[in-house]
mmCIF file of C-alpha atoms and ligand atoms in Angstrom:
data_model
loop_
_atom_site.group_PDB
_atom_site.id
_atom_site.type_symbol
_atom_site.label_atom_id
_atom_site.label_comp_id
_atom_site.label_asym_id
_atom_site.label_seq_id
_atom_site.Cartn_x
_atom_site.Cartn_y
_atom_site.Cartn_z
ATOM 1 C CA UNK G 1 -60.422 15.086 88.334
ATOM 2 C CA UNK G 2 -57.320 12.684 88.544
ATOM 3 C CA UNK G 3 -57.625 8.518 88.718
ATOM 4 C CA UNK G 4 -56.766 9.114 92.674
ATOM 5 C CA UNK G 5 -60.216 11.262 92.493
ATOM 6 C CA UNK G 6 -62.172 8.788 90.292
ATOM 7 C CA UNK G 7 -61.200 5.742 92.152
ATOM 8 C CA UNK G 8 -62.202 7.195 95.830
ATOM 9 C CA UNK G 9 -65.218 9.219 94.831
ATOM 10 C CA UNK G 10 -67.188 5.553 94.511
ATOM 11 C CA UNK G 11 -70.143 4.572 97.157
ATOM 12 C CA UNK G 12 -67.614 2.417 98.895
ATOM 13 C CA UNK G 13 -64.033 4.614 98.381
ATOM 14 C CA UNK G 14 -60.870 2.677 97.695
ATOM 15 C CA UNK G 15 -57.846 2.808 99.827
ATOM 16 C CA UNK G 16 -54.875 3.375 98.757
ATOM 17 C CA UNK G 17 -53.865 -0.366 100.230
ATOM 18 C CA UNK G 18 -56.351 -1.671 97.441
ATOM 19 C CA UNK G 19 -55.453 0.834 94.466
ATOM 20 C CA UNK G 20 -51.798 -0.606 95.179
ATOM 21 C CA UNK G 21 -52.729 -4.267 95.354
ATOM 22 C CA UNK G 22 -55.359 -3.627 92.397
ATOM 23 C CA UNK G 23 -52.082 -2.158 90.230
ATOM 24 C CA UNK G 24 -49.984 -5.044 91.758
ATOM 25 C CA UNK G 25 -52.058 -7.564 90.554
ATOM 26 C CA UNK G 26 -52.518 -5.811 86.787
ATOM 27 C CA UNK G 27 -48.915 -5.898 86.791
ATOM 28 C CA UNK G 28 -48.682 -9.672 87.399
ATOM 29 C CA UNK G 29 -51.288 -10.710 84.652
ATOM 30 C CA UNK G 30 -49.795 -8.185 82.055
ATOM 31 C CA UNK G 31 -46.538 -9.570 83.069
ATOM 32 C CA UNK G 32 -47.622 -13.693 82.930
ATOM 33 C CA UNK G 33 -49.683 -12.504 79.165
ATOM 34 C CA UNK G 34 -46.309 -10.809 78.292
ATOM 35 C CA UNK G 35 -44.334 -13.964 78.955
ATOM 36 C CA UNK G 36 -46.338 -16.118 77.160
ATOM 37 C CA UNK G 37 -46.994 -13.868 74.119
ATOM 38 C CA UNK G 38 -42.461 -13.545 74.099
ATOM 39 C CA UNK G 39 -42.169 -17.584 74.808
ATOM 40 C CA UNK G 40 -41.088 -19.029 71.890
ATOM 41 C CA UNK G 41 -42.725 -22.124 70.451
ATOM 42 C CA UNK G 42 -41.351 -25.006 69.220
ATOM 43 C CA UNK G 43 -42.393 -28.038 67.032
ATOM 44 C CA UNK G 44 -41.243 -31.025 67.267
ATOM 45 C CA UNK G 45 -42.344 -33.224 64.153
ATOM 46 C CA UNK G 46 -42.023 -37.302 65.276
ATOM 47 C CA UNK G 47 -42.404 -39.949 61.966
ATOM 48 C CA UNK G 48 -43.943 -43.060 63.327
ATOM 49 C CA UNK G 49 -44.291 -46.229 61.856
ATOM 50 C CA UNK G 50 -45.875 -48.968 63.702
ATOM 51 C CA UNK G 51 -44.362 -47.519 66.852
ATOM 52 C CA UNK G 52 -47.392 -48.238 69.290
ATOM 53 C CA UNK G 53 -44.991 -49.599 72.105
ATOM 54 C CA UNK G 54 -42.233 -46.813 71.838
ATOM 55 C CA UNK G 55 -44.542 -43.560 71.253
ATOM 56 C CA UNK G 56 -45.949 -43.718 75.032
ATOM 57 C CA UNK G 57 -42.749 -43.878 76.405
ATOM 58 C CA UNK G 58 -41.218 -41.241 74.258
ATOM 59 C CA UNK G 59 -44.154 -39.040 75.401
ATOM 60 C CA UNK G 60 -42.799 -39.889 79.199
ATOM 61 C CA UNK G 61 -39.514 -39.274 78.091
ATOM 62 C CA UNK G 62 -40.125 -35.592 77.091
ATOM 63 C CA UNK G 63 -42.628 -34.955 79.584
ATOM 64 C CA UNK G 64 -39.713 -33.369 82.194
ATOM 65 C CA UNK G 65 -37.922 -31.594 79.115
ATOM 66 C CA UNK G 66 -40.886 -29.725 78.468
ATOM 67 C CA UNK G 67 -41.391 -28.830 81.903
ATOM 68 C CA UNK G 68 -37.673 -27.836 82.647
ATOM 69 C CA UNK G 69 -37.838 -25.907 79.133
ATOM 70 C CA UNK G 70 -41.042 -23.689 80.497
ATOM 71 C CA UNK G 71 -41.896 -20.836 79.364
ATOM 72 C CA UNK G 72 -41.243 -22.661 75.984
ATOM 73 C CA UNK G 73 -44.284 -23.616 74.053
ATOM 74 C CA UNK G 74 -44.448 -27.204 72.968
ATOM 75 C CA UNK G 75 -45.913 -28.646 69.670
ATOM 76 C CA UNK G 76 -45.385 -32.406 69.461
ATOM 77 C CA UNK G 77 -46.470 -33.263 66.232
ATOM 78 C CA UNK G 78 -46.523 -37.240 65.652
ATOM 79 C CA UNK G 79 -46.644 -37.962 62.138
ATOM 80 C CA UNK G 80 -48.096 -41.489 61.463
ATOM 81 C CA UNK G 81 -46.400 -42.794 58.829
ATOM 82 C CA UNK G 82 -49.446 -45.449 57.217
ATOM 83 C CA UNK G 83 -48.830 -47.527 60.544
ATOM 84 C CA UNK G 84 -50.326 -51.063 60.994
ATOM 85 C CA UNK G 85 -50.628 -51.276 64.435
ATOM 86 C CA UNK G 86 -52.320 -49.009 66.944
ATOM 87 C CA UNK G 87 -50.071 -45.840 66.672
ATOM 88 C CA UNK G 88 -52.593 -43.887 65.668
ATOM 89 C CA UNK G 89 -54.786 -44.846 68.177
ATOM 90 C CA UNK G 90 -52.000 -44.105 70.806
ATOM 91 C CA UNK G 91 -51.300 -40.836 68.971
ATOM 92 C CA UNK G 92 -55.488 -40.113 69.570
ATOM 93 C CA UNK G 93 -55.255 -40.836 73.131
ATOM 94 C CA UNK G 94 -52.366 -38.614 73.573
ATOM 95 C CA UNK G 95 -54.321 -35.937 72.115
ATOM 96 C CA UNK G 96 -56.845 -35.994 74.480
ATOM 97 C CA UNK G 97 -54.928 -36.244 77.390
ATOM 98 C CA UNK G 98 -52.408 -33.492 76.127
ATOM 99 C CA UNK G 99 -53.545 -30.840 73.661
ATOM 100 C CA UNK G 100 -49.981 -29.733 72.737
ATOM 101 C CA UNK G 101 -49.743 -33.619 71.295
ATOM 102 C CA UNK G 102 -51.221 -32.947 67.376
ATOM 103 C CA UNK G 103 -51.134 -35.735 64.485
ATOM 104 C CA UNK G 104 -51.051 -35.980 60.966
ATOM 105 C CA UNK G 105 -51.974 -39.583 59.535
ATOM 106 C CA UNK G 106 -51.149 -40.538 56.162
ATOM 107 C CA UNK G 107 -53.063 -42.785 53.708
ATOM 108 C CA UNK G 108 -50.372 -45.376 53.433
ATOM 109 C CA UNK G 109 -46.484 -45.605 54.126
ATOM 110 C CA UNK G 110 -44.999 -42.630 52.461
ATOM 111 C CA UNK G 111 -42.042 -43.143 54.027
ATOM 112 C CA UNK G 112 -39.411 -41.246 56.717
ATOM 113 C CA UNK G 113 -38.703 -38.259 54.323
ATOM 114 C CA UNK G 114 -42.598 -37.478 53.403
ATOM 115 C CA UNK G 115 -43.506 -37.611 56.914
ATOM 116 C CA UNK G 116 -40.761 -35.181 57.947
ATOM 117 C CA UNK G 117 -41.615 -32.893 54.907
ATOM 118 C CA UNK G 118 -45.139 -33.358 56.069
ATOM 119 C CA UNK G 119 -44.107 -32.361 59.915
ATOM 120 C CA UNK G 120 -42.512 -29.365 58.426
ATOM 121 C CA UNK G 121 -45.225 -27.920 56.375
ATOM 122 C CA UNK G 122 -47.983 -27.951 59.135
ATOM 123 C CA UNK G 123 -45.273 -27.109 61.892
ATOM 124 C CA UNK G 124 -46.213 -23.630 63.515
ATOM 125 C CA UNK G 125 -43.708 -23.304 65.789
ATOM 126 C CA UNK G 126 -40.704 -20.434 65.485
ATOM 127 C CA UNK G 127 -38.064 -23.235 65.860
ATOM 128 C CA UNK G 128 -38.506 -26.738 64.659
ATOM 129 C CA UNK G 129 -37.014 -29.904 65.644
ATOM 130 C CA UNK G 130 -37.083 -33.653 64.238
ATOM 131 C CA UNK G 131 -36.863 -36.506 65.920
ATOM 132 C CA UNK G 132 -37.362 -40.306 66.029
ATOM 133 C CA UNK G 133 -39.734 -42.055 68.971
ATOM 134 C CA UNK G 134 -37.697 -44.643 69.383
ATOM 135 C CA UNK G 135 -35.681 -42.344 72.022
ATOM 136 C CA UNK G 136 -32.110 -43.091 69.678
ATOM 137 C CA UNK G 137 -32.130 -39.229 69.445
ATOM 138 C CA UNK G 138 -32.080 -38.165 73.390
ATOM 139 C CA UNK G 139 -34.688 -35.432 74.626
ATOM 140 C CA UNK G 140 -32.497 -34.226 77.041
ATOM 141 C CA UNK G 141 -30.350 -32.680 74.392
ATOM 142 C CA UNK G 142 -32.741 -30.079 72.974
ATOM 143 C CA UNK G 143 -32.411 -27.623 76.294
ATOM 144 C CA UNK G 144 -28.723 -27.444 74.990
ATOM 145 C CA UNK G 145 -29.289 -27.233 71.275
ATOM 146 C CA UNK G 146 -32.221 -24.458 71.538
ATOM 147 C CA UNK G 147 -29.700 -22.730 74.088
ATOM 148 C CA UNK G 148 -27.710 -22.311 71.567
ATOM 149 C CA UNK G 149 -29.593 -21.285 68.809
ATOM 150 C CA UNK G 150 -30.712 -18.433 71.091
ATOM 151 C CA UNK G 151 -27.371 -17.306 72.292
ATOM 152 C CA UNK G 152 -24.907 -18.291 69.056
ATOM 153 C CA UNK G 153 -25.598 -17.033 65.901
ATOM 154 C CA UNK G 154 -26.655 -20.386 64.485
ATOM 155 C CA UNK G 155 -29.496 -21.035 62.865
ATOM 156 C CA UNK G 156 -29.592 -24.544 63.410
ATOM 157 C CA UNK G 157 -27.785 -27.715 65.750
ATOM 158 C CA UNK G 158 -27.885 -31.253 64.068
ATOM 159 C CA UNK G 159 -26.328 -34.148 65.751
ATOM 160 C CA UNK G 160 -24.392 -36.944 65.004
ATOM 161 C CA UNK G 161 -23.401 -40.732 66.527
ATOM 162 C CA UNK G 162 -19.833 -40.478 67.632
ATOM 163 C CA UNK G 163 -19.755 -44.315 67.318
ATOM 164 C CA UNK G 164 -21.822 -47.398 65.801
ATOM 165 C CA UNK G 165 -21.612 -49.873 68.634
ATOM 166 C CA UNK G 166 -24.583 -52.401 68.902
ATOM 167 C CA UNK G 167 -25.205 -52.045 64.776
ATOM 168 C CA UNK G 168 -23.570 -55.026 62.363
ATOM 169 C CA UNK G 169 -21.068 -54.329 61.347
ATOM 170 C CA UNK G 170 -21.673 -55.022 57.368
ATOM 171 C CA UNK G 171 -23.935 -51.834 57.940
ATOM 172 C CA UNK G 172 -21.504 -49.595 59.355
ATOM 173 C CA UNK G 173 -19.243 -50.688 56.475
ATOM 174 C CA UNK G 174 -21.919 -50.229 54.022
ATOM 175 C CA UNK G 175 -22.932 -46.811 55.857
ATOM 176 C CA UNK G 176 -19.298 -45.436 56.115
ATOM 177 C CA UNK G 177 -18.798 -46.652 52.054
ATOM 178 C CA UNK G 178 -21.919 -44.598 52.004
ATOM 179 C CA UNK G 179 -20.040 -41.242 52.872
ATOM 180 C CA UNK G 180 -16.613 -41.648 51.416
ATOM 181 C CA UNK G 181 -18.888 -42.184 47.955
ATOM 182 C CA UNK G 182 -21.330 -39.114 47.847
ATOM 183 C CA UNK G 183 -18.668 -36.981 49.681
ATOM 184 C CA UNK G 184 -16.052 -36.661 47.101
ATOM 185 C CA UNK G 185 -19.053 -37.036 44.157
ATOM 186 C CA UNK G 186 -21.218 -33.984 45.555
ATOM 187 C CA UNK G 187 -20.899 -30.917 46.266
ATOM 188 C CA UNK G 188 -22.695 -30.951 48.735
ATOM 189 C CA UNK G 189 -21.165 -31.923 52.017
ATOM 190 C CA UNK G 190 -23.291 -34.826 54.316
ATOM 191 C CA UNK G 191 -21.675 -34.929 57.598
ATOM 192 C CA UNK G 192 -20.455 -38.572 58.093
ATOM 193 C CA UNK G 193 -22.928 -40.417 60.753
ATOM 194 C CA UNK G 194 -25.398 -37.151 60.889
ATOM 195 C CA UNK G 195 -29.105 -38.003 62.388
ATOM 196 C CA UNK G 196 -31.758 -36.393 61.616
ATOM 197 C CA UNK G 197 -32.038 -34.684 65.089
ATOM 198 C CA UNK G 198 -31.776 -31.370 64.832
ATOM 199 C CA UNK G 199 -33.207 -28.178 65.690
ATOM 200 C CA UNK G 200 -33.863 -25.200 62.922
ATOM 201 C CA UNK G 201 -34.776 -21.491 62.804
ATOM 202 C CA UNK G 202 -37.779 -20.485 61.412
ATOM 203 C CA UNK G 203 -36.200 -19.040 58.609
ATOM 204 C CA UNK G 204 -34.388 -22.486 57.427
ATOM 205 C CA UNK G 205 -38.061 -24.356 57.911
ATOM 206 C CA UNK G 206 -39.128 -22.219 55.114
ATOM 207 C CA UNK G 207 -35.843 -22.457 53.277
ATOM 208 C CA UNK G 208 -36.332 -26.449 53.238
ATOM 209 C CA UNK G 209 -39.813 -26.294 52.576
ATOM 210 C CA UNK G 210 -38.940 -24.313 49.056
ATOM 211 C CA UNK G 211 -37.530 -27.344 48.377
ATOM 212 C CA UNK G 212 -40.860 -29.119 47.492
ATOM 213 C CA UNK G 213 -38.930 -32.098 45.150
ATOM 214 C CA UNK G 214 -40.869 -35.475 45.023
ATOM 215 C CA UNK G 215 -37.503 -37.359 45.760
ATOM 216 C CA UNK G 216 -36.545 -36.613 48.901
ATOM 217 C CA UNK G 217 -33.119 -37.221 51.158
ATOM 218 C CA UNK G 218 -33.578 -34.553 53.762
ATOM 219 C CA UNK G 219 -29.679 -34.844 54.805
ATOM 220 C CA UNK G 220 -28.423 -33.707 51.599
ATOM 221 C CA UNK G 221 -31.530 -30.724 51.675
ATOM 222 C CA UNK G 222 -30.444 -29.379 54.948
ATOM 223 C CA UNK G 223 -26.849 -28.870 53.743
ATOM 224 C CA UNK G 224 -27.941 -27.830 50.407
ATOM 225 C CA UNK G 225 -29.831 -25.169 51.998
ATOM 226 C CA UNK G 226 -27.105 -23.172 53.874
ATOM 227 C CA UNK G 227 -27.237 -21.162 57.140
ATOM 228 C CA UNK G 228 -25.084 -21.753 60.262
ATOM 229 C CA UNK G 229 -25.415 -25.265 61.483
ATOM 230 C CA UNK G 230 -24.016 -26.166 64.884
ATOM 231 C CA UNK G 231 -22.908 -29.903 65.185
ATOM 232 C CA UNK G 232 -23.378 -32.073 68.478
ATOM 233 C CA UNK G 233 -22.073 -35.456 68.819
ATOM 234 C CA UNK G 234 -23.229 -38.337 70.905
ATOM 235 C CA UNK G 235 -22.597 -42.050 71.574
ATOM 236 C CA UNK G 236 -24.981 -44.303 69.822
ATOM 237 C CA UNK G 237 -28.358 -45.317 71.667
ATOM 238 C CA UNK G 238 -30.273 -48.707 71.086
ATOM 239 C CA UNK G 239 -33.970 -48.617 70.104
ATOM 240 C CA UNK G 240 -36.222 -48.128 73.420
ATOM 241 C CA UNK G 241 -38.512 -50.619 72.187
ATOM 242 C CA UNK G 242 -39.668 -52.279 68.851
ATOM 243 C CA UNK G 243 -37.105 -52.621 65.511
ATOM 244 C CA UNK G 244 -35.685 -50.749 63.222
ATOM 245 C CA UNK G 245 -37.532 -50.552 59.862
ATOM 246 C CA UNK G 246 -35.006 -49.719 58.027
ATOM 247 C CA UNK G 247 -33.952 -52.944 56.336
ATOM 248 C CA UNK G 248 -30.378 -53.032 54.399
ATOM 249 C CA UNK G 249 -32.291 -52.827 50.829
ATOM 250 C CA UNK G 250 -34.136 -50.062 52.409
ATOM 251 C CA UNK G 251 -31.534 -48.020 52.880
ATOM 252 C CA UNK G 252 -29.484 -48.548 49.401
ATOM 253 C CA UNK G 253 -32.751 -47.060 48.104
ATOM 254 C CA UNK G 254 -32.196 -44.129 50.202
ATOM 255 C CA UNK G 255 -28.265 -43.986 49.404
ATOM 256 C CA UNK G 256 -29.153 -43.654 45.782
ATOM 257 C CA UNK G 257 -31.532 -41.349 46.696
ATOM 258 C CA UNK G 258 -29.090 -39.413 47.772
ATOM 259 C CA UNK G 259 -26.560 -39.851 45.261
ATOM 260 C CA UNK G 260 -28.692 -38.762 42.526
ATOM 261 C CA UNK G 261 -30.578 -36.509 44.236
ATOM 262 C CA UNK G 262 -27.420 -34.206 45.199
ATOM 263 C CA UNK G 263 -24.672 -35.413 42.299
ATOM 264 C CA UNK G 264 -24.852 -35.953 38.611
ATOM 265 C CA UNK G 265 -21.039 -37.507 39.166
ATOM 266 C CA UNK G 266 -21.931 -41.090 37.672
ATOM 267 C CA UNK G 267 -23.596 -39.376 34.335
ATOM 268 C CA UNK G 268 -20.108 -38.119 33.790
ATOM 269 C CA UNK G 269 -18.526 -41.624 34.546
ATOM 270 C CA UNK G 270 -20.870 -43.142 31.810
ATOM 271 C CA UNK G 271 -19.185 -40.508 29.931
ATOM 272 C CA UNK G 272 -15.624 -41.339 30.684
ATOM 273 C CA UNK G 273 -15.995 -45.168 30.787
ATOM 274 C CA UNK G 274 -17.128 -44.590 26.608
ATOM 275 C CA UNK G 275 -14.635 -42.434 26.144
ATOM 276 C CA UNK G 276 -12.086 -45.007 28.143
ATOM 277 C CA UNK G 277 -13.724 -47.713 25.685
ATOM 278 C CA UNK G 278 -13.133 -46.080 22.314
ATOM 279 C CA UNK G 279 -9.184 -45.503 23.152
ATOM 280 C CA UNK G 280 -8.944 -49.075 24.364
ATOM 281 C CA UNK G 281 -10.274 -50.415 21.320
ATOM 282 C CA UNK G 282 -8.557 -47.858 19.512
ATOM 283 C CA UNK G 283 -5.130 -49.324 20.665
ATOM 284 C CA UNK G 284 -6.760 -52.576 20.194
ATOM 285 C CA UNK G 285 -7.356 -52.358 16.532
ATOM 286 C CA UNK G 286 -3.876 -50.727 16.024
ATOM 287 C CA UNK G 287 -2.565 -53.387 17.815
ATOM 288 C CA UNK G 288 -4.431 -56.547 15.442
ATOM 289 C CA UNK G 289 -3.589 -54.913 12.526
ATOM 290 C CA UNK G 290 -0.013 -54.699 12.991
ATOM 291 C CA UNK G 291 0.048 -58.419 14.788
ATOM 292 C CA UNK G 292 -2.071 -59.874 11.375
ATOM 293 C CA UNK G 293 0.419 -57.584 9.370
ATOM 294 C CA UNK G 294 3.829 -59.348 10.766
ATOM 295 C CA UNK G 295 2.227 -63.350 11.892
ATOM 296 C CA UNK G 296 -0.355 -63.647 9.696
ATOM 297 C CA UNK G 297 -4.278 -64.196 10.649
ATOM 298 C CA UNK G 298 -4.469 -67.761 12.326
ATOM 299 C CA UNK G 299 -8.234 -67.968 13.914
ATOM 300 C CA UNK G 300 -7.293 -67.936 17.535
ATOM 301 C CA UNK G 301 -8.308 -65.686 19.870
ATOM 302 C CA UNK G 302 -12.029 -66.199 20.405
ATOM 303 C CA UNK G 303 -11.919 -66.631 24.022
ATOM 304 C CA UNK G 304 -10.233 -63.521 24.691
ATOM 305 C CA UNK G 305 -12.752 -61.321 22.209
ATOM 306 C CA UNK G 306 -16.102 -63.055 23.974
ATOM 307 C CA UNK G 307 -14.789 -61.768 26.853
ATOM 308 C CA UNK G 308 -13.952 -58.909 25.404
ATOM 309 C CA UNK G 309 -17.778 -58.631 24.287
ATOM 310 C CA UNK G 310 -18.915 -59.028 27.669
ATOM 311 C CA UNK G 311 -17.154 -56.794 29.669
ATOM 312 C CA UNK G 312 -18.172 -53.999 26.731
ATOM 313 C CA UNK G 313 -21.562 -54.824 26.704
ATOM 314 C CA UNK G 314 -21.305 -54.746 30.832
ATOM 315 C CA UNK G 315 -20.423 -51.446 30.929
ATOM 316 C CA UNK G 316 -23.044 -50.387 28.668
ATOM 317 C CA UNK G 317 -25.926 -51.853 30.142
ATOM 318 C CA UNK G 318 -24.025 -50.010 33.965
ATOM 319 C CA UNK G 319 -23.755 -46.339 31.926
ATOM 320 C CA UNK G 320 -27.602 -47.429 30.400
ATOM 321 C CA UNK G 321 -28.868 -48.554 33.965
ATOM 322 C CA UNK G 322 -27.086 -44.797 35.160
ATOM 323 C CA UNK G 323 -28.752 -43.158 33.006
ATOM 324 C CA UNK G 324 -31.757 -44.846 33.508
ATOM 325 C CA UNK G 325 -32.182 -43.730 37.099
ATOM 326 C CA UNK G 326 -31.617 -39.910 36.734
ATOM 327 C CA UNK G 327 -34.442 -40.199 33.862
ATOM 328 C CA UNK G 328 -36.738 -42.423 36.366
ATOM 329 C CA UNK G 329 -36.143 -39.128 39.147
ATOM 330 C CA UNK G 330 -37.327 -36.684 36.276
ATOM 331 C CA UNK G 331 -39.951 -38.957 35.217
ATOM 332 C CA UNK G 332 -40.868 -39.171 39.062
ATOM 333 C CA UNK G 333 -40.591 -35.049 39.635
ATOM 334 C CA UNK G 334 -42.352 -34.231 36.405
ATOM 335 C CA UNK G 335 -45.429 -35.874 37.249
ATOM 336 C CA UNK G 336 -45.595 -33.381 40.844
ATOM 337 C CA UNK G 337 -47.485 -36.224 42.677
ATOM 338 C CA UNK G 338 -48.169 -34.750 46.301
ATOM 339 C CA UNK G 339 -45.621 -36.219 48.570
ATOM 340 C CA UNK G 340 -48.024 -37.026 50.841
ATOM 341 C CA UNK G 341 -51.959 -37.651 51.492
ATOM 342 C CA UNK G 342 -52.673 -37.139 54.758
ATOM 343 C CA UNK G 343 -56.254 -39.391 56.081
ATOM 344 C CA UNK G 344 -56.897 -37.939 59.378
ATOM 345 C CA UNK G 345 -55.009 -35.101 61.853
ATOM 346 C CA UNK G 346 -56.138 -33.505 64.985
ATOM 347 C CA UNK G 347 -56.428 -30.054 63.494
ATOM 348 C CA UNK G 348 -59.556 -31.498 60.920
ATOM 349 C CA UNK G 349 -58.681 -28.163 58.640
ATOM 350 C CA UNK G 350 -55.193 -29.233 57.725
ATOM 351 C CA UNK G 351 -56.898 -32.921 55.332
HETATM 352 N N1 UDP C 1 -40.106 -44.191 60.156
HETATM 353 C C1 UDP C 1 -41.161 -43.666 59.401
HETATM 354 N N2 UDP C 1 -41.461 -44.250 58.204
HETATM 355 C C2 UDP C 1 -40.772 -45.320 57.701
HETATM 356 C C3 UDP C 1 -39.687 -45.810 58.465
HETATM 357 C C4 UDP C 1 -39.379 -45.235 59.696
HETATM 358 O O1 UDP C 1 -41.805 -42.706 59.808
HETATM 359 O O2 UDP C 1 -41.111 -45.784 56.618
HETATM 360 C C5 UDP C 1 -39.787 -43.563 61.449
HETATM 361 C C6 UDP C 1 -39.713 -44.534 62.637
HETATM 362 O O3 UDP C 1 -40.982 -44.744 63.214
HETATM 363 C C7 UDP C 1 -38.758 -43.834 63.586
HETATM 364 C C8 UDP C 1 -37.816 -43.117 62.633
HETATM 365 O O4 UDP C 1 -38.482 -43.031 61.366
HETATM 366 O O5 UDP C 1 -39.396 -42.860 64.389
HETATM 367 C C9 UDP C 1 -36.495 -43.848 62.472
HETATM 368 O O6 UDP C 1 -36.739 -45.183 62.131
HETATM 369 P P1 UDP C 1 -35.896 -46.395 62.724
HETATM 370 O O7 UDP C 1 -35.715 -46.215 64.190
HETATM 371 O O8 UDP C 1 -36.547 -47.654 62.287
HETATM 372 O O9 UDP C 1 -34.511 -46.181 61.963
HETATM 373 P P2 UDP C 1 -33.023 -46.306 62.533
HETATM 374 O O10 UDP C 1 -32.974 -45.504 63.795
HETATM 375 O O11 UDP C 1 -32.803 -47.755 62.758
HETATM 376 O O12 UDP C 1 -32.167 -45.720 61.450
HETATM 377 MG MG1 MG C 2 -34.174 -45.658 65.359
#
C-alpha cells in the first residue's frame, strides 16, 4: 500500500488538491524552523552606568537595525554597571516588554572593563558585539560590520573615531600622548583612537575570555589575542544624552592600565636610568679628583651637590614608584578576586 493509498483509503478520502496543499504547507514550516535554527545570533553586551535617560533611547535606536537585520537573532544584554539611578529599573522594564533585552547587575561599580568581561562570559550568541548606550558607537553600522564578517575572512570589525571634534582639547592631547607612548613601548599594537565597538567571532569571544586577568584594558586584549580584525572608521558622535563618566584621572588610571598591563618597557628604564646614574657619577668622581688634585679642595660647591642629591634621589623614588606598580598588578592578580559580583540578572541561574 503506498502513502497515495493510505491517505485516500480514510472515511472522508483526500484529494489530491489537499495532499498538495497539506505537503505545501509542511514545506513552509520546515522551511520557517530551518531558517531560524541557520539564523545566526548575536549578542550585544551594553555597560551602563547611571544611564537611565540614554538606555530607552538606545533601545529605539536599535529597534529598526534589528528588524532590517531579520532573520538575525538578537541578544541585547545591558550590563548595569553598580548604577545609582534607575537603570536598572529601565533595564527591568525593557525586559518585560522585550524578551531578547537580558541584564546582568553588579553589586557595585566594577567598572567599563568588568562589565564587558562580564557581557562576554554570559553572552550566547555566535557573534558578539560591544557597545556603549550613549549612541557614540552608531547602530546602523553593525549590518555592515556583521556583513563582513560573513563574507570576508575576518573574524572580527572594530571601529575607530576618524576625528575628536567636540572633546577638549587637553584630552585629545593627553589621548594621542597616550598612543605614541604604549605604541613604541609594547608589542602589542593599540590602534590610535580605537572604540570599543566591535563585532567578534565566536571563536575570539572564547579566545578573550581565556584571558581571565583581574586587571583589565580590553583594547590591548583584543590585539593581544590575534585573528583577522577588520577596521571601520567614523567621525566622532556626541553623547545622546547624560555625561561622560570618564573623568581625566579616570582615564590615566586606565592608560597605566594599559601600559603595564601590555609592556614591562619602564622596568627596563628603571634599569637604564641606574645604570645612566653610576657612569655619571662615575665621570663625576673622576672628574673631583683630578679638579682637588690640580686647585686644591676649597669648600664650594654645595649648591650644585644638593641638587645633585635631589635629582638622584628623584629618580629613585620614579624607578621605586615603577616598580611599585607592576608589584601592586601581581599583588592584585595573585589574590584571583572575581572581577565581578553580579546582584541580580534576568536569567536568575546565571547569580
Ligand atoms: N560605563 C560603565 N562603567 C563605568 C563607566 C562607564 O559601564 O564605570 C559605560 C557607560 O555607561 C557607557 C560606556 O561605558 O555605556 C562608555 O562610557 P562614557 O560614554 O561615559 O565614555 P566616553 O564615551 O566618554 O569615553
Ligand atoms: Mg560615550
Amino acid at each position: 500500500m503506498d502513502l497515495y493509498q493510505i491517505l485516500t483509503t480514510h472515511n472522508r478520502p483526500w484529494s489530491i488538491r489537499e495532499i498538495v496543499i497539506f505537503v505545501f504547507f509542511l514545506a513552509v514550516v520546515a522551511g520557517f524552523l530551518l531558517l531560524r535554527l541557520k539564523a545566526h545570533r548575536i549578542t550585544i553586551i551594553i555597560p551602563c552606568f547611571n544611564e537611565e535617560e540614554t538606555l530607552p533611547v538606545y533601545y529605539q535606536a536599535m529597534l529598526p537595525v534589528m528588524k532590517q537585520m531579520n532573520p538575525v537573532d538578537f541578544e541585547l544584554l545591558f550590563i548595569d554597571d553598580g548604577s545609582s539611578d534607575h537603570t536598572l529599573l529601565e533595564m527591568k522594564q525593557l525586559h518585560q516588554k522585550d524578551p531578547r533585552c537580558k541584564y546582568l547587575s553588579f553589586s557595585r561599580n566594577f567598572g567599563k572593563e568588568a562589565a564587558i568581561y562580564a557581557g562576554l562570559s554570559k553572552a550566547s550568541g555566535d557573534y558578539v558585539a560591544v557597545m556603549d548606550v550613549d549612541l557614540q558607537d552608531p547602530p546602523s553600522l553593525l549590518p555592515e560590520m556583521y556583513k563582513i564578517l560573513i563574507e570576508e575572512e575576518y573574524d572580527s570589525v572594530a571601529t575607530r573615531r576618524s576625528d575628536r571634534t567636540g572633546e577638549p582639547q587637553i584630552r585629545s592631547f593627553l589621548s594621542d600622548s597616550f598612543y605614541k607612548i604604549i605604541n613604541r613601548i609594547s608589542k602589542t599594537e593599540i590602534m590610535r583612537g580605537a572604540r570599543d565597538f566591535r563585532l567578534m567571532k565566536r571563536n575570539m569571544v572564547d579566545a578573550v575570555l581565556e584571558m581571565s586577568e583581574y586587571n583589565r584594558f580590553s583594547k590591548g586584549i583584543f590585539e593581544w589575542v590575534g585573528f583577522r580584525t577588520k577596521w571601520l572608521e567614523y567621525e566622532n558622535i556626541e553623547r545622546s544624552a547624560g555625561e561622560t563618566k570618564w573623568s581625566l584621572k579616570k582615564l590615566f588610571v586606565y592608560s597605566m592600565e594599559g601600559i603595564t598591563g601590555f609592556s614591562v618597557a619602564p622596568l627596563s628604564l628603571a634599569s637604564v636610568l641606574g645604570l645612566l646614574f653610576c657612569l655619571i657619577s662615575f665621570v663625576m668622581i673622576v672628574v673631583i679628583i683630578i679638579r682637588t688634585l690640580i686647585w686644591g679642595d676649597p669648600v664650594s660647591g654645595w649648591p650644585s651637590l644638593t641638587c645633585i642629591i635631589f635629582m638622584v634621589s628623584g629618580v629613585q623614588l620614579l624607578c621605586t614608584g615603577i616598580v611599585g606598580q607592576y608589584l601592586s598588578k601581581t599583588y592584585l592578580e595573585t589574590k584571583h578576586r572575581p572581577i565581578f559580583i553580579l546582584k541580580d540578572s534576568s536569567e536568575k541561574e546565571n547569580i
